[in-house]
Coordinates of C-alpha atoms in Angstrom, one line a residue:
X1 CA 0.0 0.0 0.0
X2 CA 2.9 2.4 0.8
X3 CA 4.6 1.8 -2.5
X4 CA 1.2 2.3 -4.3
X5 CA 0.8 5.7 -2.7
X6 CA 4.3 6.7 -3.7
X7 CA 3.6 5.8 -7.3
X8 CA 0.2 7.6 -7.2
X9 CA 2.0 10.7 -5.9
X10 CA 4.6 10.5 -8.7
X11 CA 1.8 10.1 -11.3
X12 CA 0.0 13.1 -9.9
X13 CA 3.2 15.2 -10.1
X14 CA 3.6 14.2 -13.8
X15 CA 0.0 15.1 -14.5
X16 CA 0.4 18.5 -12.9
X17 CA 3.7 19.3 -14.6
X18 CA 2.9 18.0 -18.2
X19 CA -0.8 18.8 -17.9
X20 CA -0.3 22.4 -16.9
X21 CA 2.4 22.9 -19.5
X22 CA 0.1 21.7 -22.3
X23 CA -2.9 23.6 -20.8
X24 CA -1.0 26.9 -20.6
X25 CA 0.2 26.6 -24.2
X26 CA -3.3 26.0 -25.5
X27 CA -5.0 28.6 -23.2
X28 CA -2.5 31.3 -24.4
X29 CA -3.9 30.9 -27.9
X30 CA -7.3 32.5 -26.9
X31 CA -6.7 34.3 -23.6
X32 CA -4.4 37.1 -22.4
X33 CA -1.4 35.9 -20.4
X34 CA 2.2 36.9 -19.6
X35 CA 3.5 34.8 -22.4
X36 CA 1.6 36.2 -25.3
X37 CA 1.7 39.7 -23.9
X38 CA 5.5 39.6 -23.7
X39 CA 5.6 38.2 -27.2
X40 CA 4.0 41.4 -28.5
X41 CA 6.5 43.5 -26.6
X42 CA 9.4 41.6 -28.0
X43 CA 8.2 42.0 -31.6
X44 CA 7.7 45.8 -31.0
X45 CA 11.2 45.9 -29.5
X46 CA 12.6 44.5 -32.7
X47 CA 10.6 47.0 -34.8
X48 CA 11.9 49.9 -32.7
X49 CA 15.5 48.5 -32.9
X50 CA 15.3 48.7 -36.7
X51 CA 14.7 52.4 -36.5
X52 CA 17.7 53.0 -34.3
X53 CA 21.1 53.7 -35.7
X54 CA 22.9 52.9 -32.4
X55 CA 22.0 49.4 -31.3
X56 CA 24.4 49.0 -28.4
X57 CA 21.5 49.2 -25.9
X58 CA 19.7 46.4 -27.7
X59 CA 22.7 44.2 -27.7
X60 CA 23.3 45.0 -24.0
X61 CA 19.7 43.9 -23.1
X62 CA 20.1 40.6 -25.0
X63 CA 23.4 40.1 -23.2
X64 CA 21.7 40.6 -19.8
X65 CA 19.0 38.1 -20.7
X66 CA 21.6 35.6 -21.8
X67 CA 23.5 36.0 -18.5
X68 CA 20.3 35.3 -16.5
X69 CA 20.1 31.9 -18.3
X70 CA 23.8 31.3 -17.6
X71 CA 23.3 31.9 -13.9
X72 CA 20.4 29.4 -13.6
X73 CA 22.2 26.9 -15.8
X74 CA 25.3 27.0 -13.6
X75 CA 23.1 26.7 -10.5
X76 CA 21.6 23.6 -12.0
X77 CA 25.0 22.1 -12.4
X78 CA 25.8 22.7 -8.7
X79 CA 22.5 21.3 -7.6
X80 CA 23.0 18.2 -9.8
X81 CA 26.4 17.7 -8.3
X82 CA 24.9 17.8 -4.8
X83 CA 22.1 15.3 -5.7
X84 CA 24.6 12.9 -7.3
X85 CA 26.8 13.1 -4.2
X86 CA 23.7 12.4 -2.0
X87 CA 22.9 9.3 -4.1
X88 CA 26.3 8.0 -3.2
X89 CA 25.6 8.4 0.5
X90 CA 22.0 7.2 0.5
X91 CA 22.3 5.1 3.7
X92 CA 23.9 7.9 5.6
X93 CA 21.4 10.5 4.4
X94 CA 18.5 8.2 5.3
X95 CA 19.9 7.8 8.8
X96 CA 20.1 11.6 9.3
X97 CA 16.5 11.9 7.9
X98 CA 15.2 9.3 10.3
X99 CA 16.1 11.5 13.3
X100 CA 13.9 14.3 12.1
X101 CA 10.5 14.8 13.8
X102 CA 8.4 14.8 10.6
X103 CA 7.7 12.4 7.7
X104 CA 8.1 8.7 7.4
X105 CA 11.2 6.8 6.3
X106 CA 10.6 4.9 3.0
X107 CA 12.5 1.9 1.6
X108 CA 15.9 2.5 0.1
X109 CA 14.5 2.0 -3.4
X110 CA 11.7 4.7 -2.9
X111 CA 14.3 7.1 -1.4
X112 CA 16.5 6.7 -4.5
X113 CA 13.5 7.1 -6.8
X114 CA 12.8 10.4 -5.1
X115 CA 16.4 11.5 -5.6
X116 CA 16.4 10.4 -9.3
X117 CA 13.1 12.4 -9.9
X118 CA 14.7 15.5 -8.4
X119 CA 17.8 14.8 -10.6
X120 CA 15.7 14.6 -13.8
X121 CA 13.9 17.8 -13.0
X122 CA 17.1 19.8 -12.8
X123 CA 18.6 18.1 -15.8
X124 CA 15.5 19.2 -17.7
X125 CA 15.9 22.7 -16.3
X126 CA 19.6 22.8 -17.4
X127 CA 18.7 21.9 -21.0
X128 CA 16.0 24.6 -21.1
X129 CA 18.3 27.3 -19.7
X130 CA 21.2 26.5 -22.0
X131 CA 18.8 26.4 -25.0
X132 CA 17.5 29.8 -24.0
X133 CA 21.1 31.1 -23.8
X134 CA 21.8 29.8 -27.3
X135 CA 18.7 31.4 -28.8
X136 CA 19.5 34.8 -27.2
X137 CA 22.9 34.4 -28.9
X138 CA 20.9 34.0 -32.1
X139 CA 19.1 37.2 -31.4
X140 CA 22.4 39.0 -30.9
X141 CA 23.5 37.8 -34.3
X142 CA 20.3 39.0 -35.9
X143 CA 20.6 42.4 -34.2
X144 CA 24.1 42.6 -35.7
X145 CA 22.8 41.8 -39.2
X146 CA 19.7 44.0 -39.0
X147 CA 19.4 46.5 -41.9
X148 CA 20.3 50.1 -41.1
X149 CA 17.5 52.7 -40.9
X150 CA 18.8 54.4 -44.0
X151 CA 19.3 51.2 -46.0
X152 CA 17.2 51.8 -49.1
X153 CA 17.7 48.3 -50.4
X154 CA 15.4 46.8 -47.7
X155 CA 11.7 47.3 -48.3
X156 CA 9.2 48.0 -45.5
X157 CA 7.8 44.5 -46.0
X158 CA 11.4 43.1 -45.6
X159 CA 11.9 45.1 -42.4
X160 CA 8.6 43.8 -41.0
X161 CA 9.5 40.2 -41.9
X162 CA 12.9 40.7 -40.2
X163 CA 11.3 42.2 -37.0
X164 CA 8.8 39.3 -36.8
X165 CA 11.5 36.7 -37.3
X166 CA 13.8 38.3 -34.7
X167 CA 10.9 38.7 -32.3
X168 CA 9.9 35.1 -32.8
X169 CA 13.4 33.9 -31.9
X170 CA 13.4 36.1 -28.9
X171 CA 10.0 34.7 -27.9
X172 CA 11.3 31.1 -28.2
X173 CA 14.2 32.0 -26.0
X174 CA 11.9 33.6 -23.4
X175 CA 9.6 30.5 -23.4
X176 CA 12.6 28.2 -22.9
X177 CA 13.7 30.3 -19.9
X178 CA 10.2 30.3 -18.5
X179 CA 10.1 26.5 -18.7
X180 CA 13.4 26.3 -16.9
X181 CA 12.1 28.6 -14.1
X182 CA 9.0 26.4 -13.8
X183 CA 11.2 23.4 -13.2
X184 CA 12.5 25.1 -10.0
X185 CA 8.9 25.4 -8.8
X186 CA 8.3 21.8 -9.5
X187 CA 11.6 20.8 -7.8
X188 CA 10.3 22.5 -4.6
X189 CA 7.2 20.2 -4.9
X190 CA 9.5 17.2 -5.1
X191 CA 11.2 18.3 -1.9
X192 CA 7.8 17.8 -0.2
X193 CA 8.0 14.1 -1.3
X194 CA 10.8 13.6 1.2
X195 CA 8.2 14.5 3.9
X196 CA 5.3 12.4 2.7
X197 CA 3.6 11.5 -0.6
X198 CA 0.5 13.4 0.4
X199 CA 2.6 16.5 1.0
X200 CA 4.1 15.9 -2.4
X201 CA 0.7 15.8 -4.1
X202 CA -0.5 18.9 -2.3
X203 CA 2.7 20.8 -3.2
X204 CA 2.4 19.8 -6.8
X205 CA -1.2 21.1 -6.9
X206 CA -0.1 24.3 -5.1
X207 CA 2.6 24.9 -7.7
X208 CA 0.1 24.7 -10.5
X209 CA -2.2 27.1 -8.8
X210 CA 0.6 29.6 -8.2
X211 CA 1.8 29.3 -11.8
X212 CA -1.7 29.8 -13.2
X213 CA -2.4 32.8 -11.1
X214 CA 0.9 34.4 -12.1
X215 CA 0.5 33.6 -15.8
X216 CA -3.2 34.5 -16.2
X217 CA -4.4 36.6 -13.2
X218 CA -1.4 38.6 -11.9
X219 CA -1.0 42.3 -11.3
X220 CA 2.1 42.2 -13.6
X221 CA -0.1 41.0 -16.5
X222 CA -2.6 43.8 -16.0
X223 CA 0.3 46.3 -15.9
X224 CA 1.8 45.0 -19.1
X225 CA -1.6 44.9 -20.9
X226 CA -2.3 48.5 -19.8
X227 CA 0.8 49.6 -21.8
X228 CA -0.7 48.5 -25.1
X229 CA -3.7 49.5 -27.2
X230 CA -5.4 46.4 -28.5
X231 CA -8.3 48.1 -30.3
X232 CA -7.4 50.6 -33.0
X233 CA -9.5 52.3 -35.7
X234 CA -9.0 50.9 -39.1
X235 CA -8.3 53.5 -41.8
X236 CA -11.2 53.8 -44.3
X237 CA -13.8 52.4 -41.8
X238 CA -16.5 54.2 -39.8
X239 CA -15.5 55.9 -36.6
X240 CA -17.0 53.2 -34.4
X241 CA -15.3 50.3 -36.3
X242 CA -12.2 48.8 -34.8
X243 CA -9.8 45.9 -35.4
X244 CA -8.2 43.8 -32.7
X245 CA -4.4 43.6 -32.8
X246 CA -4.5 40.4 -30.7

């Protein structure tokens, strides 16, 4: 019965993680959220960048974003080293844990399963952060190759296509970084597993609630949305007619 509860808790964790990831992706297609709002800001950033002669500030911003990913990626490596070390001292760690006044001590196999799950979460985070870093590097290259404001050889349509392309790469980098950050949240839920499987399930559910509220219902989202006009009059149409930009 104990092992069955452990497996149910692990299954619930996977449902929360994979299910919310898929849900948020689909929900963002028809509802305002941080992800699609920042996508619009990044595309606008690339359009403004094309009108600037001096693009040092743009390259500096991309560099800062890339360094954020590098910080978390290096943190993942340190955490992974600690988890691997703990796996080599499983018996000793379990003995220390048995003296604590909370939780129940599982079998060695279940304990190692918990450690492996935590290991996998941070490996996933490491790959997401490093991929985000690489895509921000792509954005730096695109900024360096962007047509100058006085370049008459590039048509307005060509500039718009470039801005959309650069903005899309920047969006992909931001999405990868966001998934890496979410992994830290889910890793905290896995820590609850070391106390009790029920705590693990409750923590997994709480993480999903926190992520949902921040993505779709946060004050930050409202502030970002208030900085954009989503309904604009269409030239040639009556005064009351408008077209949504979303």
